[in-house]
XYZ file of C-alpha atoms in Angstrom:
743
model
C -33.963 -103.458 -23.987
C -37.394 -102.624 -24.864
C -38.007 -102.253 -21.394
C -35.567 -99.301 -20.982
C -37.248 -97.582 -23.849
C -40.480 -97.692 -22.266
C -39.089 -96.369 -18.845
C -37.555 -93.371 -20.732
C -40.771 -92.677 -22.560
C -42.625 -92.494 -19.432
C -39.920 -90.104 -17.683
C -40.167 -87.912 -20.607
C -43.859 -87.517 -20.428
C -43.662 -86.904 -16.786
C -41.355 -83.968 -17.152
C -43.490 -82.422 -20.134
C -46.227 -82.600 -17.554
C -44.675 -81.137 -14.608
C -42.456 -78.359 -16.334
C -45.167 -75.590 -16.478
C -46.088 -76.271 -12.743
C -42.162 -76.089 -11.791
C -41.845 -72.925 -13.633
C -44.774 -71.068 -12.176
C -43.339 -72.126 -8.953
C -40.141 -70.479 -9.514
C -41.881 -67.364 -10.980
C -43.779 -67.125 -7.581
C -40.679 -67.636 -5.504
C -38.989 -64.812 -7.367
C -42.016 -62.601 -7.149
C -42.418 -63.125 -3.348
C -38.641 -62.454 -2.704
C -38.633 -59.184 -4.643
C -42.079 -57.994 -2.929
C -40.417 -58.668 0.388
C -37.109 -56.888 -0.338
C -39.412 -53.940 -1.832
C -41.324 -53.619 1.594
C -38.153 -53.766 3.704
C -35.977 -51.544 1.720
C -37.984 -49.099 -0.060
C -36.436 -50.293 -3.491
C -37.009 -52.978 -5.963
C -34.177 -55.484 -6.460
C -33.760 -57.968 -9.640
C -36.829 -56.716 -11.231
C -35.491 -57.695 -14.376
C -36.208 -61.340 -13.440
C -39.953 -60.519 -12.745
C -42.252 -61.894 -15.356
C -45.435 -59.738 -15.540
C -48.212 -61.882 -13.955
C -51.573 -62.592 -15.550
C -54.368 -60.731 -14.328
C -55.758 -64.129 -13.291
C -53.427 -63.715 -10.370
C -54.606 -60.553 -8.843
C -52.332 -60.446 -5.834
C -49.290 -60.923 -7.792
C -50.353 -58.518 -10.477
C -50.915 -55.709 -8.115
C -47.470 -56.388 -6.375
C -45.863 -56.244 -9.948
C -47.788 -52.981 -10.889
C -46.920 -51.390 -7.529
C -43.103 -52.303 -7.807
C -42.730 -51.147 -11.229
C -44.800 -47.772 -10.480
C -42.313 -47.013 -7.724
C -39.563 -47.776 -10.220
C -40.564 -45.731 -12.907
C -41.405 -42.746 -10.563
C -37.873 -42.931 -9.014
C -36.448 -43.179 -12.550
C -38.436 -39.988 -13.489
C -40.807 -41.836 -15.855
C -43.876 -40.411 -14.422
C -46.503 -41.261 -17.324
C -45.326 -45.122 -16.929
C -45.728 -44.696 -13.103
C -49.388 -43.320 -13.524
C -50.156 -46.132 -15.882
C -49.240 -48.724 -13.401
C -51.255 -46.976 -10.668
C -54.343 -47.090 -12.968
C -53.784 -50.805 -13.308
C -53.898 -51.222 -9.425
C -57.078 -48.961 -9.191
C -58.856 -51.252 -11.631
C -58.087 -54.490 -9.604
C -59.662 -52.600 -6.666
C -59.286 -52.469 -2.957
C -60.701 -55.850 -2.273
C -57.680 -57.504 -3.568
C -55.197 -54.922 -1.932
C -56.473 -55.759 1.599
C -55.482 -59.382 0.966
C -51.613 -58.523 0.346
C -50.110 -57.619 3.692
C -48.378 -54.157 3.532
C -49.544 -53.374 0.121
C -51.849 -50.376 0.995
C -49.284 -48.705 2.871
C -46.737 -48.660 0.224
C -49.138 -47.569 -2.209
C -50.523 -44.751 -0.265
C -46.679 -43.659 0.469
C -46.185 -43.559 -3.397
C -49.246 -41.705 -4.026
C -48.187 -39.117 -1.337
C -44.652 -38.888 -3.218
C -46.409 -38.335 -6.608
C -48.640 -35.850 -4.992
C -45.659 -34.008 -3.621
C -44.044 -34.083 -6.955
C -47.028 -32.498 -8.698
C -47.342 -30.091 -5.710
C -44.129 -28.315 -6.779
C -44.754 -27.763 -10.234
C -46.839 -24.391 -9.562
C -43.840 -23.164 -7.582
C -41.582 -24.012 -10.392
C -43.584 -22.301 -13.002
C -43.695 -19.346 -11.139
C -39.964 -19.283 -10.346
C -39.382 -19.603 -14.225
C -41.749 -16.752 -14.948
C -39.982 -14.661 -12.326
C -36.862 -15.809 -10.264
C -37.118 -13.469 -7.559
C -40.771 -14.059 -6.967
C -39.889 -17.786 -5.098
C -38.207 -17.595 -1.532
C -36.629 -20.422 0.182
C -39.400 -20.402 2.594
C -42.003 -20.693 -0.283
C -40.177 -23.875 -1.470
C -39.582 -25.275 2.051
C -43.351 -25.250 2.575
C -43.373 -28.489 0.710
C -41.099 -30.437 2.668
C -42.140 -33.725 1.300
C -40.521 -32.683 -2.177
C -37.088 -33.196 -0.744
C -37.721 -36.686 0.314
C -39.089 -38.311 -2.745
C -36.790 -40.289 -4.968
C -37.992 -38.567 -8.284
C -34.939 -36.595 -9.229
C -36.292 -34.047 -11.349
C -38.126 -32.602 -8.134
C -35.385 -32.939 -5.988
C -33.257 -30.925 -8.524
C -35.850 -28.192 -8.820
C -36.382 -28.023 -5.168
C -32.957 -27.549 -4.197
C -32.076 -25.512 -7.283
C -34.669 -22.624 -6.114
C -33.233 -22.922 -2.647
C -29.753 -22.363 -3.837
C -30.958 -19.516 -6.241
C -32.626 -17.716 -3.238
C -29.479 -17.953 -1.121
C -27.698 -16.455 -4.018
C -30.279 -13.700 -4.353
C -29.884 -12.813 -0.526
C -26.061 -12.465 -1.076
C -25.413 -15.708 0.939
C -22.915 -17.125 -1.562
C -21.495 -19.641 0.629
C -24.840 -21.524 1.298
C -26.049 -21.020 -2.327
C -22.629 -22.731 -3.523
C -22.806 -25.576 -0.873
C -26.455 -26.385 -1.733
C -25.644 -26.435 -5.609
C -22.565 -28.546 -5.232
C -23.591 -30.824 -2.621
C -27.282 -31.148 -4.352
C -27.387 -30.206 -7.725
C -24.054 -31.443 -9.076
C -24.532 -34.692 -7.408
C -27.870 -35.175 -8.949
C -26.548 -34.282 -12.360
C -23.583 -36.681 -11.824
C -26.014 -39.376 -12.114
C -27.988 -40.651 -15.074
C -30.641 -37.857 -14.430
C -30.524 -35.047 -17.365
C -31.847 -31.812 -16.210
C -32.565 -31.127 -19.789
C -35.734 -33.596 -19.522
C -37.363 -30.938 -17.010
C -38.579 -27.952 -18.827
C -36.785 -24.879 -17.799
C -34.580 -26.640 -15.641
C -31.569 -27.680 -18.091
C -30.755 -23.856 -19.023
C -30.586 -22.969 -15.290
C -28.412 -25.561 -13.988
C -26.070 -24.820 -16.809
C -26.177 -21.240 -16.076
C -25.488 -21.675 -12.590
C -22.697 -24.143 -13.297
C -20.922 -21.655 -15.378
C -21.189 -19.039 -12.847
C -19.751 -21.133 -10.046
C -17.050 -22.351 -12.291
C -16.267 -18.672 -13.240
C -16.319 -17.856 -9.521
C -13.395 -20.266 -8.911
C -11.191 -18.207 -11.067
C -12.773 -14.718 -9.848
C -12.204 -15.203 -6.144
C -8.482 -15.633 -6.113
C -7.936 -13.175 -9.180
C -10.037 -10.456 -7.207
C -7.944 -11.065 -3.893
C -4.774 -10.848 -5.988
C -5.818 -7.708 -7.547
C -6.985 -5.954 -4.089
C -3.417 -6.828 -2.678
C -1.074 -5.921 -5.326
C -3.263 -3.512 -7.386
C -2.125 -5.352 -10.562
C -4.839 -7.356 -12.396
C -4.393 -10.890 -13.417
C -7.304 -10.388 -15.730
C -10.336 -13.310 -16.130
C -10.613 -15.795 -18.950
C -13.988 -17.218 -17.922
C -17.238 -15.909 -19.012
C -19.664 -15.179 -15.984
C -23.199 -15.372 -16.754
C -25.392 -12.559 -15.102
C -27.912 -13.597 -12.663
C -29.983 -10.263 -12.282
C -30.818 -10.653 -8.583
C -27.120 -10.178 -7.626
C -24.525 -8.581 -10.063
C -21.734 -7.582 -7.713
C -19.665 -10.777 -8.721
C -20.303 -9.930 -12.394
C -19.011 -6.282 -11.591
C -15.525 -7.668 -10.371
C -15.163 -9.603 -13.412
C -15.544 -6.965 -15.616
C -13.278 -4.817 -13.662
C -10.459 -7.431 -13.584
C -10.907 -7.504 -17.562
C -10.938 -4.025 -17.960
C -7.839 -3.213 -15.726
C -5.822 -6.169 -17.176
C -6.297 -4.929 -20.832
C -7.654 -1.437 -20.545
C -6.854 -0.806 -24.503
C -8.428 -3.922 -25.810
C -11.902 -4.154 -23.681
C -11.872 -1.208 -21.312
C -14.407 0.839 -23.213
C -16.655 -2.404 -23.582
C -16.149 -3.258 -19.885
C -16.988 0.007 -18.936
C -20.221 0.124 -20.676
C -20.796 -3.267 -19.052
C -20.163 -1.912 -15.779
C -22.710 0.879 -16.228
C -25.405 -1.523 -17.204
C -24.616 -3.746 -14.122
C -24.925 -0.426 -12.087
C -28.384 -0.061 -13.262
C -29.288 -3.717 -12.521
C -27.820 -3.925 -8.947
C -30.503 -4.209 -6.098
C -27.573 -3.979 -3.577
C -25.333 -1.108 -2.641
C -22.336 -1.398 -4.357
C -19.117 -1.555 -2.334
C -16.565 1.052 -2.101
C -13.648 -0.779 -3.823
C -15.645 -1.450 -6.725
C -17.000 2.030 -7.232
C -13.418 3.434 -6.847
C -12.238 0.934 -9.475
C -15.097 2.101 -11.902
C -14.070 5.548 -11.407
C -10.540 4.836 -12.051
C -11.547 2.692 -15.366
C -13.673 5.594 -16.496
C -10.908 8.228 -15.972
C -8.540 5.687 -18.088
C -10.932 5.464 -20.932
C -11.838 8.968 -21.105
C -8.067 10.098 -21.031
C -7.217 7.541 -23.732
C -10.199 8.679 -26.270
C -9.551 12.285 -25.497
C -5.801 12.157 -26.242
C -6.212 9.801 -29.449
C -8.924 12.296 -30.782
C -6.613 14.969 -30.570
C -3.847 13.565 -32.397
C -5.902 12.016 -34.944
C -7.701 15.196 -35.679
C -4.361 16.877 -36.315
C -3.300 13.996 -38.355
C -6.547 14.155 -40.518
C -6.020 17.953 -41.145
C -2.307 17.040 -42.227
C -3.103 14.485 -44.512
C -5.639 16.480 -46.256
C -3.317 19.728 -46.483
C 0.177 18.659 -45.951
C 0.560 21.392 -43.224
C 1.104 21.257 -39.567
C 0.255 24.355 -37.660
C 2.972 25.513 -35.223
C 0.758 25.818 -32.524
C -0.371 22.097 -32.226
C -0.268 20.520 -28.992
C -0.694 16.629 -28.588
C 0.989 13.918 -26.695
C 3.510 11.424 -27.844
C 2.867 8.216 -25.862
C -0.268 6.151 -26.605
C -0.021 2.886 -24.868
C -3.281 1.619 -26.746
C -2.463 2.808 -30.258
C 1.557 2.972 -31.051
C 0.848 4.053 -34.587
C -0.726 7.396 -33.102
C 2.828 8.005 -31.656
C 4.538 7.458 -35.189
C 1.812 9.972 -36.311
C 2.715 12.337 -33.606
C 6.486 12.124 -34.439
C 5.781 12.110 -38.269
C 3.994 15.521 -37.629
C 6.795 16.914 -35.706
C 9.297 16.024 -38.480
C 6.904 17.892 -41.120
C 6.943 20.943 -39.197
C 10.861 21.440 -39.948
C 12.292 18.363 -41.797
C 15.942 20.328 -41.503
C 15.827 20.937 -37.700
C 13.384 18.090 -36.490
C 13.260 15.530 -39.163
C 16.150 13.467 -38.066
C 15.246 13.332 -34.405
C 11.641 12.626 -35.644
C 12.850 9.440 -37.667
C 15.019 8.295 -34.812
C 11.910 8.516 -32.470
C 9.914 6.656 -34.914
C 12.718 4.211 -35.356
C 12.535 3.512 -31.500
C 8.722 3.213 -31.337
C 8.977 0.468 -34.308
C 11.673 -1.320 -32.775
C 10.238 -1.420 -29.219
C 6.523 -1.857 -30.249
C 6.492 -2.989 -33.937
C 3.011 -1.378 -34.603
C 1.286 -2.027 -38.001
C 1.283 1.110 -39.969
C -1.559 2.169 -42.324
C -0.569 2.887 -45.761
C -1.188 6.739 -45.423
C 1.308 6.551 -42.233
C 4.049 4.472 -44.245
C 3.712 6.838 -47.197
C 4.203 9.973 -45.118
C 6.845 8.207 -43.456
C 8.867 7.523 -46.604
C 8.277 11.081 -47.519
C 9.828 12.684 -44.447
C 12.831 10.451 -44.890
C 13.215 11.692 -48.412
C 12.968 15.364 -47.157
C 15.577 14.830 -44.463
C 19.013 16.060 -45.478
C 21.527 13.118 -44.828
C 25.298 13.211 -45.059
C 25.545 10.256 -47.402
C 29.087 8.389 -47.426
C 31.272 8.012 -50.447
C 30.031 5.235 -52.423
C 33.420 4.804 -54.008
C 35.212 3.859 -50.800
C 32.516 1.477 -50.037
C 33.140 -0.245 -53.407
C 36.827 -0.747 -52.866
C 35.988 -2.151 -49.300
C 33.393 -4.416 -50.687
C 35.542 -5.917 -53.319
C 38.333 -6.424 -50.820
C 35.930 -8.100 -48.327
C 34.066 -10.742 -50.835
C 37.051 -13.301 -51.265
C 37.657 -14.239 -47.428
C 35.116 -12.123 -45.330
C 38.107 -9.768 -44.283
C 39.874 -6.492 -45.022
C 43.484 -6.117 -45.971
C 43.405 -2.294 -45.660
C 41.511 0.246 -43.596
C 38.532 2.086 -45.001
C 36.483 5.162 -43.942
C 33.028 3.713 -44.097
C 29.990 5.267 -43.577
C 26.902 3.903 -42.281
C 24.212 6.422 -43.668
C 23.850 6.011 -47.517
C 21.039 7.406 -50.022
C 21.558 4.016 -51.611
C 20.211 1.437 -48.807
C 22.049 -1.526 -50.663
C 25.374 0.252 -50.137
C 24.166 1.067 -46.447
C 23.424 -2.700 -45.958
C 26.822 -3.648 -47.268
C 28.584 -1.327 -45.102
C 26.896 -2.787 -42.044
C 27.965 -6.391 -43.293
C 31.314 -5.430 -43.598
C 31.813 -3.835 -40.226
C 29.426 -6.342 -38.509
C 31.588 -9.456 -39.892
C 34.895 -7.982 -39.441
C 34.171 -6.710 -35.720
C 31.586 -9.513 -35.208
C 32.470 -9.742 -31.405
C 31.967 -6.045 -30.697
C 29.102 -5.185 -33.219
C 28.015 -8.358 -35.269
C 24.334 -8.407 -33.663
C 24.160 -4.625 -33.637
C 24.750 -4.407 -37.159
C 22.113 -7.054 -37.892
C 19.647 -4.755 -36.194
C 20.561 -1.714 -38.298
C 20.092 -3.959 -41.204
C 16.835 -4.982 -40.090
C 15.724 -1.647 -39.503
C 16.824 -0.540 -43.185
C 14.764 -3.417 -44.564
C 11.546 -2.422 -42.441
C 11.897 1.304 -43.394
C 12.818 0.819 -47.204
C 12.094 -1.561 -50.175
C 15.608 -2.790 -50.941
C 16.291 -5.260 -53.538
C 19.204 -7.371 -52.269
C 21.421 -9.319 -54.782
C 22.523 -12.860 -54.291
C 26.069 -11.860 -53.344
C 25.164 -9.508 -50.997
C 22.298 -11.860 -49.405
C 24.831 -14.720 -49.151
C 27.239 -12.515 -47.134
C 24.176 -11.354 -45.053
C 23.244 -14.993 -44.185
C 27.123 -15.595 -43.221
C 27.102 -12.822 -40.752
C 23.650 -14.036 -39.250
C 25.235 -17.518 -38.938
C 28.351 -16.345 -37.294
C 26.672 -13.993 -34.854
C 23.853 -16.749 -33.778
C 26.504 -19.329 -33.527
C 28.638 -16.925 -31.121
C 25.481 -15.812 -29.163
C 24.452 -19.636 -28.453
C 28.033 -20.630 -27.426
C 28.160 -17.507 -25.064
C 24.706 -18.478 -23.628
C 25.491 -22.128 -22.849
C 28.660 -21.324 -21.197
C 26.874 -18.560 -19.271
C 24.308 -20.716 -17.995
C 26.867 -23.571 -16.935
C 28.974 -20.788 -15.256
C 26.008 -19.434 -13.406
C 24.959 -22.713 -12.220
C 28.297 -23.406 -10.846
C 28.113 -20.258 -8.770
C 24.828 -20.813 -7.538
C 24.935 -24.748 -6.682
C 28.952 -24.779 -6.309
C 28.909 -27.723 -8.481
C 28.830 -28.283 -12.267
C 25.633 -29.335 -14.226
C 25.596 -32.257 -16.818
C 23.110 -30.555 -18.769
C 25.329 -28.015 -20.557
C 27.691 -29.143 -23.527
C 30.018 -25.893 -23.716
C 32.621 -25.314 -26.020
C 36.257 -24.106 -24.944
C 37.086 -21.515 -27.867
C 35.724 -18.105 -27.630
C 37.767 -15.543 -29.788
C 35.452 -12.687 -28.924
C 36.128 -13.180 -25.127
C 39.048 -15.214 -23.898
C 37.972 -15.169 -20.096
C 35.125 -17.367 -21.158
C 37.924 -19.992 -22.341
C 39.156 -19.771 -18.797
C 35.797 -20.257 -17.331
C 35.293 -23.385 -19.679
C 38.401 -25.041 -18.183
C 37.580 -23.977 -14.773
C 34.036 -25.713 -15.275
C 36.188 -28.828 -16.394
C 38.329 -28.642 -13.195
C 35.200 -28.284 -10.874
C 33.525 -31.196 -12.505
C 35.364 -33.598 -10.239
C 38.312 -31.832 -8.566
C 39.940 -34.758 -7.464
C 40.359 -35.988 -10.877
C 40.196 -33.082 -13.348
C 41.189 -30.403 -10.970
C 44.582 -30.038 -11.839
C 44.127 -30.600 -15.623
C 41.619 -27.616 -15.838
C 44.150 -25.422 -13.815
C 46.751 -26.124 -16.304
C 44.617 -25.469 -19.174
C 43.857 -22.136 -17.692
C 47.466 -21.386 -17.393
C 47.963 -22.227 -21.197
C 44.990 -19.602 -22.250
C 46.596 -16.947 -19.785
C 49.989 -17.593 -21.579
C 48.666 -17.339 -25.012
C 45.892 -14.592 -24.919
C 46.586 -12.698 -21.684
C 42.702 -11.942 -20.987
C 41.856 -9.674 -18.363
C 39.838 -11.659 -15.852
C 36.969 -10.579 -13.499
C 37.304 -10.795 -9.753
C 34.680 -13.559 -9.748
C 36.791 -15.675 -12.170
C 39.968 -15.024 -10.254
C 38.034 -16.096 -7.122
C 37.149 -19.263 -8.572
C 40.728 -20.128 -9.734
C 41.655 -19.352 -6.170
C 39.270 -21.464 -4.847
C 40.209 -24.481 -7.105
C 43.849 -24.128 -6.187
C 42.954 -23.894 -2.669
C 41.008 -26.863 -2.564
C 43.760 -29.074 -4.100
C 46.654 -27.708 -2.203
C 44.846 -27.932 1.201
C 43.531 -31.395 0.499
C 46.053 -33.268 2.689
C 46.152 -30.581 5.449
C 42.084 -30.529 5.462
C 42.106 -34.434 6.006
C 44.787 -34.154 8.692
C 42.603 -31.411 10.523
C 39.575 -33.566 10.010
C 41.009 -36.796 11.233
C 42.275 -34.887 14.492
C 38.997 -33.439 14.974
C 37.190 -36.764 14.586
C 39.534 -38.305 17.263
C 38.507 -35.492 19.510
C 35.044 -36.130 18.892
C 34.607 -39.733 19.196
C 34.789 -40.214 22.887
C 31.958 -37.919 23.966
C 30.448 -36.618 20.648
C 31.937 -33.140 21.361
C 34.910 -31.014 20.010
C 37.271 -29.421 22.334
C 37.920 -26.455 20.248
C 36.386 -24.735 16.976
C 36.686 -26.160 13.499
C 35.771 -24.721 10.164
C 34.321 -27.889 8.738
C 34.840 -28.453 4.836
C 32.453 -30.692 3.083
C 34.024 -31.488 0.018
C 36.940 -33.835 0.147
C 38.650 -36.309 -2.318
C 38.695 -38.743 0.678
C 35.064 -39.361 0.797
C 35.329 -41.332 4.297
C 36.855 -37.672 5.690
C 33.838 -36.167 3.909
C 31.342 -38.379 5.683
C 32.930 -37.847 9.126
C 32.491 -33.947 8.561
C 28.954 -34.492 7.862
C 28.478 -36.705 11.052
C 30.210 -34.374 13.189
C 28.657 -31.341 11.774
C 25.177 -32.890 11.948
C 25.552 -33.885 15.456
C 26.953 -30.674 16.716
C 24.875 -28.548 14.856
C 21.682 -30.832 15.207
C 19.134 -28.100 15.438
C 20.319 -26.315 12.254
C 21.593 -28.931 9.965
C 21.092 -32.618 11.634
C 18.363 -33.884 8.982
C 20.223 -32.224 6.074
C 23.567 -34.039 7.143
C 21.690 -37.249 7.143
C 20.374 -36.885 3.762
C 24.056 -35.618 2.429
C 25.715 -38.960 4.104
C 22.981 -41.082 2.322
C 23.600 -39.501 -1.067
C 27.492 -39.699 -0.642
C 27.303 -43.593 0.414
C 24.897 -44.267 -2.982
C 27.146 -42.170 -4.985
C 30.551 -43.867 -3.876
C 29.316 -47.220 -2.460
C 31.253 -46.199 0.913
C 31.829 -48.818 3.482
C 32.150 -47.397 7.044
C 34.047 -48.784 10.169
C 32.037 -49.688 13.060
C 32.656 -46.366 14.960
C 31.341 -44.425 12.035
C 28.307 -46.562 11.710
C 27.845 -46.240 15.725
C 28.179 -42.146 15.424
C 25.628 -42.252 12.445
C 23.194 -44.348 14.349
C 23.301 -41.710 17.292
C 22.896 -38.815 14.761
C 19.991 -40.897 13.196
C 18.368 -41.603 16.760
C 18.695 -37.808 17.662
C 17.035 -36.773 14.383
C 14.185 -39.374 14.929
C 13.597 -38.318 18.504
C 13.429 -34.602 17.307
C 10.417 -35.476 15.079
C 7.625 -35.718 17.579
C 7.696 -31.943 17.939
C 6.474 -30.045 20.893
C 3.072 -31.541 21.244
C 4.383 -34.452 23.918
C 6.325 -31.502 25.697
C 3.202 -29.208 26.091
C 1.107 -31.906 27.244
C 3.669 -32.959 29.921
C 4.328 -29.395 30.980
C 0.607 -28.788 31.658
C 0.467 -31.811 33.706
C 3.727 -30.592 35.800
C 2.207 -27.128 36.606
C -0.854 -28.598 37.618
C 0.686 -31.014 40.141
C 2.125 -30.216 43.577
C 4.306 -33.029 43.403
C 5.586 -33.975 40.053
C 7.517 -37.008 41.311
C 4.314 -38.821 41.550
C 3.312 -38.444 38.205
C 2.907 -41.804 36.004
C 5.969 -41.654 34.045
C 4.620 -43.787 31.240
C 2.219 -40.929 30.301
C 5.236 -38.570 29.823
C 6.700 -38.346 26.487
C 9.985 -36.177 26.263
C 12.582 -36.087 23.467
C 16.322 -35.908 24.540
C 17.067 -32.736 22.478
C 14.899 -29.670 21.720
C 16.374 -26.922 19.655
C 14.532 -24.250 21.345
C 16.073 -23.090 24.779
C 12.851 -22.599 26.511
C 11.679 -26.151 25.522
C 14.819 -27.661 26.269
C 14.905 -26.109 29.897
C 11.263 -27.219 30.371
C 12.158 -30.822 29.543
C 15.096 -30.876 31.904
C 13.016 -29.173 34.635
C 10.365 -31.977 34.233
C 13.088 -34.782 34.120
C 14.619 -33.463 37.411
C 11.210 -33.102 39.165
C 10.336 -36.692 38.347
C 13.690 -37.848 39.987
C 14.924 -34.973 42.171
C 17.243 -36.971 44.320
C 18.821 -39.316 41.763
C 18.725 -36.973 38.853
C 17.761 -33.602 40.024
C 21.105 -32.091 40.439
C 22.306 -33.219 36.736
C 19.474 -31.504 35.054
C 19.572 -28.316 37.263
C 23.084 -28.029 36.305
C 22.363 -28.363 32.632
C 19.455 -25.650 33.154
C 21.910 -23.270 34.860
C 24.626 -23.770 32.393
C 22.450 -23.103 29.353
C 20.985 -20.074 31.089
C 24.335 -18.638 31.684
C 25.592 -19.638 28.175
C 22.715 -18.318 25.910
C 21.227 -15.700 28.441
C 17.795 -17.591 28.449
C 15.039 -15.393 30.071
C 12.358 -17.485 31.595
C 8.619 -16.332 32.152
C 7.260 -16.266 35.433
C 5.754 -19.866 35.258
C 9.183 -21.548 34.210
C 11.045 -19.433 36.680
C 8.884 -21.034 39.504
C 9.456 -24.421 38.296
C 13.313 -23.940 38.094
C 13.229 -22.666 41.693
C 11.032 -25.438 42.595
C 13.452 -28.098 41.267
C 16.163 -26.215 43.254
C 14.286 -26.448 46.496
C 13.640 -30.251 45.850
C 17.236 -30.926 44.924
C 18.323 -29.314 48.284
C 15.923 -31.411 50.243
C 17.561 -34.377 49.237
C 21.093 -33.401 50.705
């Protein structure tokens, strides 16, 4: 027991003595591995594991310093890189020489830092005057684009991109900016850390982003002469301002009223800045904008001058002349019509008020208080035939209990008492909600817009009821009309619309609703839908449009012909099965209650009209089988497989055909061709391509298959009146000759 304790103590002592040596050895290994990687790869790997050596180990110390100097330099930390280099210089060249590869890497780093500093004067010159530095000036320092310090790289390529831009070579300018500058910025590099670089990169980034919107917008404008506008702000780069001029034109022509004058002022400034001739398309648009802005300002100035005199004096001279349409100021239109009305309230007043009402209803312009006051004043001056208020009161009392009239009343719709006018509109709109409900709501809205009317709770309740009733009717009609339109367009009923069946205002819509039910699934609901249509017709006798009558006829025909259609289809199928052909014509129907029959129709139509509808019929069959879980007999499966193979063979297109044809016309004897190199489809939808394929197949085996393919060629030419070119005509005749030699 005591002996074990003794050996344990000795072992611990040995470990304590050897540990520093072992640690030191491990550090030397890490340093040497990193140094060798640094020499071979121009990069420093795993430097975080390096412990700074003591200066008593000068060789390792200068390795460490050089590795970190290079790392700092590549990481844009020039100050720390300089500090590491000073440490190396203090150690001295005698130690450098003892480290293989050191001096070479040291001098490379010094040269790179020299290149970094050499570009600074060029950058300062560029910042002072952007156009003072050319691409050639920058490229005189080729070392600058090969160093790892990203600030120098960014400055170098930014000045080159800028010079391309100033020379109008936007494609190269964009390419350099995107492939160099954007990639650098996408790393951890921050251009704001370099004096003057951050704003430059931000400005050019914003410019190119704006160009992405400008380019297609300008092309569209040139094609259509309709400006799509432009949202992006494009910074001005003084050496080439043509893109900025286009941006201003797009904005001005899109919103001439809002920004036309402002954009025109900017365009004039840009014209002065431009150092290049301005293209004709731009000068033409500037001239157009100038004339538009001038006309708008002139016409508005005239009407506003007369308006100012009128509001001050209350008099409008008889000889005034102004326009009545002001797209940029609809209130000016109201002013013009008001002045017309005040010239002669009795003769022109009512017409002026109607014109103003149209402007307000269409454009809803905001009117200044003076304009509103003059509007009310003119209405007071206009002589109106006010309706009999007594008759209205009787009608109102009759209407209140049940929203209906028991007698006929001669109501007017023009009262001096505007509350009475509103009640008259409410009565007429409610009683005749189908014909005039929405119209009377518009009339009431106009009365409220033009007058200060205090509506009592009783009247408000009836007005709210009219709003609800009209809105409900409109919503019901809208849903059914959408469902009906979908049926007409798609020949099927959408599940997205839940429609009503009662339409008191339009009984034809009752008929449409039940027809939609019938078409939802004609096999199951067709008879029900037609039966309900007959009930509506018997009860309400609506007059049906030709469109609705056509849909009734179509549904009836569908149901009555189902048996005969299936029988016709079955006979055609029996004719089709042996050779995939029909001996006669058939008008295919693609909607059967018997879905097996429908599937057969799709197979025959897709096969017989492969070029036009083969692929579509495959999709139809797939959908039909998914919807109805159809199980096909073996004959149908075989025919479906044939159609599938026809579609698949037709997919390679004309590439193999054209390649084979070039080989064919280049050979004297096409029968000697390596058939494994020839790829031809069985069917081509283009007559010329089909003829070429047959000719080549015949020429490859003239004695065994030549006559078969020659007969096909002759039949197709005769049937479709195919016209050959000289080249194809020659190959057809060559086939004919070769076939003749075999006999």
